[in-house]
CSV table of C-alpha atoms and ligand atoms in Angstrom, one decimal:
chain,number,residue,atom,x,y,z
A,129,MET,CA,-6.8,2.8,-19.7
A,130,THR,CA,-5.0,1.2,-16.8
A,131,MET,CA,-1.1,1.5,-17.1
A,132,ARG,CA,0.6,-1.7,-15.9
A,133,LEU,CA,3.9,-1.3,-14.0
A,134,ASP,CA,6.3,-4.5,-13.6
A,135,TYR,CA,9.3,-4.4,-11.2
A,136,LEU,CA,12.0,-7.3,-11.4
A,137,SER,CA,14.3,-7.2,-8.5
A,138,ILE,CA,15.9,-9.6,-6.0
A,139,PHE,CA,14.3,-7.1,-3.3
A,140,PRO,CA,10.6,-7.0,-4.6
A,141,ALA,CA,9.4,-6.1,-1.0
A,142,TYR,CA,10.8,-2.7,-1.8
A,143,PHE,CA,7.7,-2.0,-4.0
A,144,ASP,CA,5.2,-2.8,-1.0
A,145,VAL,CA,5.4,0.9,-0.6
A,146,LEU,CA,3.3,1.5,-3.6
A,147,ASP,CA,0.3,0.4,-2.1
A,148,ILE,CA,0.5,3.3,0.3
A,149,SER,CA,-0.5,7.0,-0.3
A,150,LEU,CA,-1.8,8.5,-3.9
A,151,LEU,CA,-0.3,5.6,-5.6
A,152,GLY,CA,-2.3,3.1,-3.6
A,153,LYS,CA,-5.5,5.2,-4.5
A,154,ALA,CA,-4.2,5.0,-8.0
A,155,ALA,CA,-4.1,1.3,-8.0
A,156,VAL,CA,-7.6,1.4,-6.3
A,157,ASN,CA,-8.8,3.6,-8.9
A,158,GLY,CA,-7.7,1.1,-11.5
A,159,LEU,CA,-5.5,4.0,-13.0
A,160,VAL,CA,-2.3,1.9,-12.3
A,161,GLU,CA,-1.8,-1.9,-11.7
A,162,VAL,CA,1.5,-2.8,-9.8
A,163,HIS,CA,3.4,-6.3,-9.9
A,164,ALA,CA,6.6,-7.0,-8.3
A,165,HIS,CA,8.8,-10.1,-9.1
A,166,ASP,CA,11.6,-11.9,-7.3
A,167,LEU,CA,14.4,-12.3,-9.8
A,168,ARG,CA,15.4,-15.7,-8.1
A,169,ASP,CA,11.9,-17.1,-9.0
A,170,TRP,CA,13.6,-17.7,-12.4
A,171,THR,CA,16.6,-19.3,-11.1
A,172,HIS,CA,17.1,-23.1,-10.8
A,173,ASP,CA,19.8,-23.9,-8.6
A,174,ARG,CA,19.6,-24.7,-4.9
A,175,HIS,CA,21.4,-21.1,-4.0
A,176,ARG,CA,19.0,-19.5,-6.5
A,177,THR,CA,22.0,-17.7,-8.0
A,178,VAL,CA,21.4,-14.4,-9.8
A,179,ASP,CA,25.2,-13.4,-10.1
A,180,ASP,CA,28.7,-14.6,-11.1
A,181,THR,CA,32.1,-12.9,-11.5
A,182,PRO,CA,32.9,-10.6,-14.4
A,183,CYS,CA,34.5,-11.5,-17.3
A,184,GLY,CA,37.5,-10.1,-18.0
A,185,GLY,CA,38.2,-9.7,-14.3
A,186,GLY,CA,37.4,-6.7,-12.0
A,187,ALA,CA,36.0,-6.0,-8.6
A,188,GLY,CA,32.2,-7.1,-7.4
A,189,MET,CA,29.9,-9.5,-9.2
A,190,VAL,CA,27.6,-9.1,-12.4
A,191,MET,CA,23.9,-10.5,-13.0
A,192,LYS,CA,23.7,-13.4,-15.0
A,193,PRO,CA,21.6,-13.1,-18.1
A,194,ASP,CA,19.6,-16.3,-17.7
A,195,PRO,CA,17.2,-15.3,-14.8
A,196,TRP,CA,16.5,-12.0,-16.6
A,197,GLY,CA,15.6,-13.5,-20.0
A,198,GLU,CA,13.5,-16.3,-18.6
A,199,ALA,CA,11.8,-13.8,-16.5
A,200,PHE,CA,11.1,-11.5,-19.6
A,201,ASP,CA,9.9,-14.6,-21.5
A,202,GLU,CA,6.9,-14.9,-18.5
A,203,ILE,CA,6.4,-11.4,-17.7
A,204,ILE,CA,6.3,-9.6,-20.9
A,205,GLY,CA,6.4,-12.3,-23.5
A,206,THR,CA,8.6,-13.5,-26.6
A,207,GLU,CA,7.4,-11.5,-29.3
A,208,PRO,CA,8.6,-8.0,-29.8
A,209,ASP,CA,6.2,-4.9,-28.9
A,210,SER,CA,7.4,-1.3,-28.9
A,211,SER,CA,4.6,-0.2,-26.7
A,212,VAL,CA,6.3,-2.0,-24.0
A,213,HIS,CA,8.9,0.4,-22.0
A,214,VAL,CA,11.7,-1.5,-20.1
A,215,ILE,CA,13.5,0.9,-18.0
A,216,PHE,CA,16.9,0.0,-16.6
A,217,PRO,CA,18.1,2.2,-13.7
A,218,SER,CA,21.9,2.9,-14.1
A,219,PRO,CA,24.5,5.2,-13.1
A,220,SER,CA,25.8,5.2,-16.7
A,221,GLY,CA,22.3,6.1,-17.9
A,222,ALA,CA,20.9,9.4,-19.5
A,223,PRO,CA,19.7,11.6,-16.7
A,224,PHE,CA,16.0,11.1,-16.5
A,225,THR,CA,13.9,14.4,-16.8
A,226,GLN,CA,10.6,15.8,-16.3
A,227,SER,CA,9.9,15.5,-20.1
A,228,ALA,CA,10.9,11.7,-20.0
A,229,ALA,CA,8.3,11.4,-16.9
A,230,GLN,CA,5.7,13.2,-19.1
A,231,GLU,CA,6.3,11.0,-22.3
A,232,LEU,CA,6.0,7.9,-19.8
A,233,SER,CA,2.9,9.0,-18.5
A,234,SER,CA,1.2,7.8,-21.8
A,235,ALA,CA,2.5,4.4,-21.7
A,236,VAL,CA,0.6,1.3,-21.4
A,237,ARG,CA,3.2,-0.8,-19.9
A,238,ILE,CA,6.1,-0.2,-18.3
A,239,VAL,CA,8.8,-2.6,-17.0
A,240,PHE,CA,11.3,-1.6,-14.2
A,241,CYS,CA,14.5,-3.9,-14.1
A,242,CYS,CA,16.2,-3.4,-11.1
A,243,GLY,CA,19.8,-4.3,-10.9
A,244,ARG,CA,22.4,-4.8,-7.8
A,245,TYR,CA,25.9,-6.0,-7.3
A,246,GLU,CA,27.8,-4.0,-10.2
A,247,GLY,CA,25.1,-4.3,-12.6
A,248,ILE,CA,23.6,-6.3,-15.2
A,249,ASP,CA,25.3,-8.6,-17.8
A,250,HIS,CA,24.9,-6.2,-20.7
A,251,ARG,CA,23.1,-8.6,-23.3
A,252,VAL,CA,20.0,-8.4,-21.2
A,253,ILE,CA,19.8,-4.6,-22.4
A,254,ASP,CA,21.0,-5.8,-26.0
A,255,TYR,CA,18.0,-8.4,-25.9
A,256,ALA,CA,15.9,-6.2,-24.6
A,257,ARG,CA,16.3,-3.2,-26.9
A,258,SER,CA,15.8,-6.0,-29.6
A,259,MET,CA,12.2,-6.5,-28.2
A,260,TRP,CA,10.7,-3.5,-26.7
A,261,THR,CA,11.2,0.4,-25.9
A,262,VAL,CA,14.3,0.6,-23.6
A,263,HIS,CA,15.3,3.4,-21.4
A,264,GLU,CA,18.8,3.3,-19.4
A,265,VAL,CA,18.2,6.1,-17.0
A,266,SER,CA,20.3,7.8,-14.0
A,267,LEU,CA,18.7,9.7,-11.3
A,268,GLY,CA,21.7,11.9,-10.7
A,269,ASP,CA,25.3,11.9,-10.2
A,270,TYR,CA,25.8,9.6,-7.4
A,271,VAL,CA,26.0,5.9,-7.1
A,272,LEU,CA,23.2,3.9,-5.6
A,273,ASN,CA,23.4,0.3,-4.5
A,274,GLY,CA,20.8,-0.9,-6.8
A,275,GLY,CA,17.9,0.0,-9.2
A,276,GLU,CA,15.2,-0.1,-6.9
A,277,VAL,CA,15.2,3.4,-5.0
A,278,ALA,CA,15.3,4.9,-8.5
A,279,ALA,CA,12.6,2.7,-9.9
A,280,LEU,CA,10.2,4.1,-7.1
A,281,ALA,CA,11.4,7.8,-7.7
A,282,ILE,CA,10.9,7.3,-11.5
A,283,THR,CA,7.6,5.6,-10.8
A,284,GLU,CA,6.6,8.6,-8.5
A,285,ALA,CA,7.3,11.1,-11.2
A,286,VAL,CA,5.7,9.1,-14.0
A,287,VAL,CA,2.5,8.0,-12.4
A,288,ARG,CA,1.7,11.5,-10.8
A,289,LEU,CA,1.2,12.7,-14.5
A,290,VAL,CA,-1.2,9.9,-15.6
A,291,PRO,CA,-4.5,11.6,-16.6
A,292,GLY,CA,-6.8,11.4,-13.5
A,293,PHE,CA,-4.2,10.6,-11.0
A,294,MET,CA,-3.8,14.1,-9.3
A,295,GLY,CA,-7.2,15.6,-7.7
A,296,ASN,CA,-6.0,18.9,-9.0
A,297,PRO,CA,-4.3,18.5,-12.5
A,298,GLU,CA,-3.6,22.6,-12.4
A,299,SER,CA,-1.1,22.4,-9.8
A,300,LEU,CA,1.2,20.3,-11.9
A,301,ALA,CA,1.6,23.1,-14.4
A,302,GLU,CA,3.1,25.4,-11.9
A,303,GLU,CA,5.9,23.1,-10.7
A,304,SER,CA,9.5,23.3,-11.0
A,305,PHE,CA,10.6,21.6,-14.5
A,306,SER,CA,7.0,21.9,-15.8
A,307,ALA,CA,6.9,23.4,-19.1
A,308,GLY,CA,4.3,26.3,-17.6
A,309,GLN,CA,7.3,27.2,-15.8
A,310,ASP,CA,9.4,27.8,-18.9
A,311,GLY,CA,11.9,25.2,-17.4
A,312,LEU,CA,12.3,27.6,-14.2
A,313,LEU,CA,12.5,26.5,-10.5
A,314,GLU,CA,9.4,27.0,-8.6
A,315,TYR,CA,9.2,30.3,-6.5
A,316,PRO,CA,8.9,30.1,-2.8
A,317,LEU,CA,5.4,29.3,-1.3
A,318,PHE,CA,4.1,30.7,2.0
A,319,THR,CA,0.6,29.9,3.6
A,320,ARG,CA,-0.8,31.4,7.1
A,321,PRO,CA,0.1,32.6,9.6
A,322,VAL,CA,1.2,35.6,8.2
A,323,SER,CA,3.8,36.3,10.9
A,324,TRP,CA,5.5,33.1,12.2
A,325,ARG,CA,8.6,33.2,14.9
A,326,GLY,CA,9.3,36.6,13.6
A,327,LEU,CA,9.5,35.7,10.0
A,328,ASP,CA,6.6,37.4,7.7
A,329,VAL,CA,5.0,36.5,4.1
A,330,PRO,CA,6.4,38.9,1.8
A,331,GLU,CA,3.8,41.9,1.8
A,332,VAL,CA,3.4,41.6,-2.2
A,333,LEU,CA,1.3,38.2,-1.8
A,334,MET,CA,-0.8,39.8,0.8
A,335,SER,CA,-1.7,42.5,-1.4
A,336,GLY,CA,-4.3,41.1,-3.6
A,337,HIS,CA,-2.6,42.8,-6.7
A,338,HIS,CA,-2.4,39.7,-9.1
A,339,GLY,CA,0.0,41.5,-11.6
A,340,ARG,CA,2.6,42.6,-8.8
A,341,ILE,CA,2.1,38.7,-7.2
A,342,ALA,CA,2.6,37.4,-10.8
A,343,LYS,CA,5.7,39.5,-11.4
A,344,TRP,CA,7.2,38.8,-7.7
A,345,ARG,CA,6.8,34.8,-8.5
A,346,ARG,CA,8.6,35.1,-12.0
A,347,ASP,CA,11.4,37.3,-10.7
A,348,GLU,CA,11.7,35.0,-7.7
A,349,SER,CA,11.9,31.9,-10.4
A,350,VAL,CA,14.5,33.5,-12.3
A,351,ARG,CA,16.4,34.3,-9.3
A,352,LEU,CA,16.6,30.9,-7.6
A,353,THR,CA,17.1,29.6,-11.2
A,354,CYS,CA,19.8,31.5,-11.9
A,355,GLU,CA,21.5,31.0,-8.2
A,356,ARG,CA,20.8,27.2,-8.1
A,357,ARG,CA,20.8,25.9,-11.6
A,358,PRO,CA,22.7,28.1,-14.3
A,359,ASP,CA,22.5,24.8,-16.5
A,360,LEU,CA,18.9,25.6,-16.6
A,361,THR,CA,19.4,29.2,-17.9
A,362,ASP,CA,19.9,28.9,-21.8
A,363,SER,CA,18.6,32.3,-22.2
A,364,ASP,CA,18.8,35.3,-19.8
A,365,PHE,CA,14.8,34.9,-19.1
A,366,GLY,CA,14.9,38.9,-19.1
A,367,VAL,CA,17.4,39.2,-16.3
A,368,PRO,CA,18.1,42.5,-15.5
A,369,HIS,CA,21.8,43.1,-15.5
B,286,JEW,N1,27.4,-0.6,-5.7
B,286,JEW,C1,27.5,-0.3,-7.0
B,286,JEW,C2,27.4,-0.1,-8.0
B,286,JEW,C3,28.8,0.3,-9.0
B,286,JEW,C4,28.6,0.8,-10.2
B,286,JEW,C5,27.4,0.7,-11.0
B,286,JEW,C6,26.5,0.2,-10.2
B,286,JEW,C7,26.6,0.0,-8.9
B,286,JEW,C8,25.0,-0.4,-8.1
B,286,JEW,N2,24.2,-0.5,-8.8
B,286,JEW,C9,23.8,-2.0,-9.6
B,286,JEW,C10,22.6,-1.6,-10.2
B,286,JEW,C11,22.2,-0.2,-10.2
B,286,JEW,C12,21.3,0.3,-11.0
B,286,JEW,C13,21.3,1.6,-10.5
B,286,JEW,C14,22.1,2.5,-9.8
B,286,JEW,C15,22.4,4.1,-10.0
B,286,JEW,C16,21.7,5.1,-10.5
B,286,JEW,C17,21.8,6.2,-10.2
B,286,JEW,N3,21.5,7.5,-10.5
B,286,JEW,N4,23.1,5.9,-9.4
B,286,JEW,N5,23.0,4.7,-9.2
B,286,JEW,C18,23.2,1.7,-9.4
B,286,JEW,C19,23.1,0.2,-9.3
C-alpha cells in the first residue's frame, strides 16, 4: 500500500529535501508518494495574495480561507472522507507523540497544511474537520515561523514506521518512546574503539553477560528518564529509593 503525502505551503521548496536519503528511497520503492503544492497557485489576483489583516485587530497577518478551500477541492476533493488525515501544525496544537506517529503510519493519505504569518483563518480548520480526519499538532513549546519544519519532522517520525521502510524494523522496538522501551528514554550507546581519548566503553557491555547487560541498560534508561523526563515517570519503574 502506497502512502500519499501532500504538502500545502507558500514555500513548497521546503519539501524538496524529501527526495533525499531514506525518504527518497521510500518514494522510489513506492512506499510513499510525495506531492508539494504552492498555495499561491489557488489565488487569482496579480499579487497572488494569501493573507489579510486579522478581524478584531491585532498584530500580524492571517492566512485567507479562500486559497485553502480551492486547494482542498482540487487536491483532496469535495466529498467527505475520514480516511484522509489532514494535519495542521500549530503552536496551539496537541503535542505530537510517538503514538500519534504510530497511528498515522497506517494512513493511506496525509495532507499537511503549512501555515505562515500568525496562522490560518480558523474556518479552514473547521471546514477540514467537517470533511476529513483533522489533527492540530504542536512539535513543542516554542514558536516556529511556519508549519513546514514541523511537517518535515512529523513526516520523518511517521514514514520511518511504515512497514517496509526501515531495513531493520527490530531497531524501532528499542528506541526512546517506543512501546518496547516501556516509555523510557533509550540507554547510552557505545561502539568500537573500546578506549577513545581516555574514555572507555562500560565494562559490563564487553562482558558478554547478556543478563548483566540487559540490567545495566534498563537501569540506565530509568536513571536517564528520572533525570531528564520526570513527566514520563508515571510510576517508580522499580527505582531503588
Ligand atoms: N510568527 C509567528 C507565529 C505566532 C503565533 C502563532 C504562529 C506563528 C507562526 N506560525 C504560523 C503557522 C505556524 C504553524 C506552526 C507553528 C509552530 C508549531 C510549533 N510547535 N511551534 N510553532 C508556527 C506557525
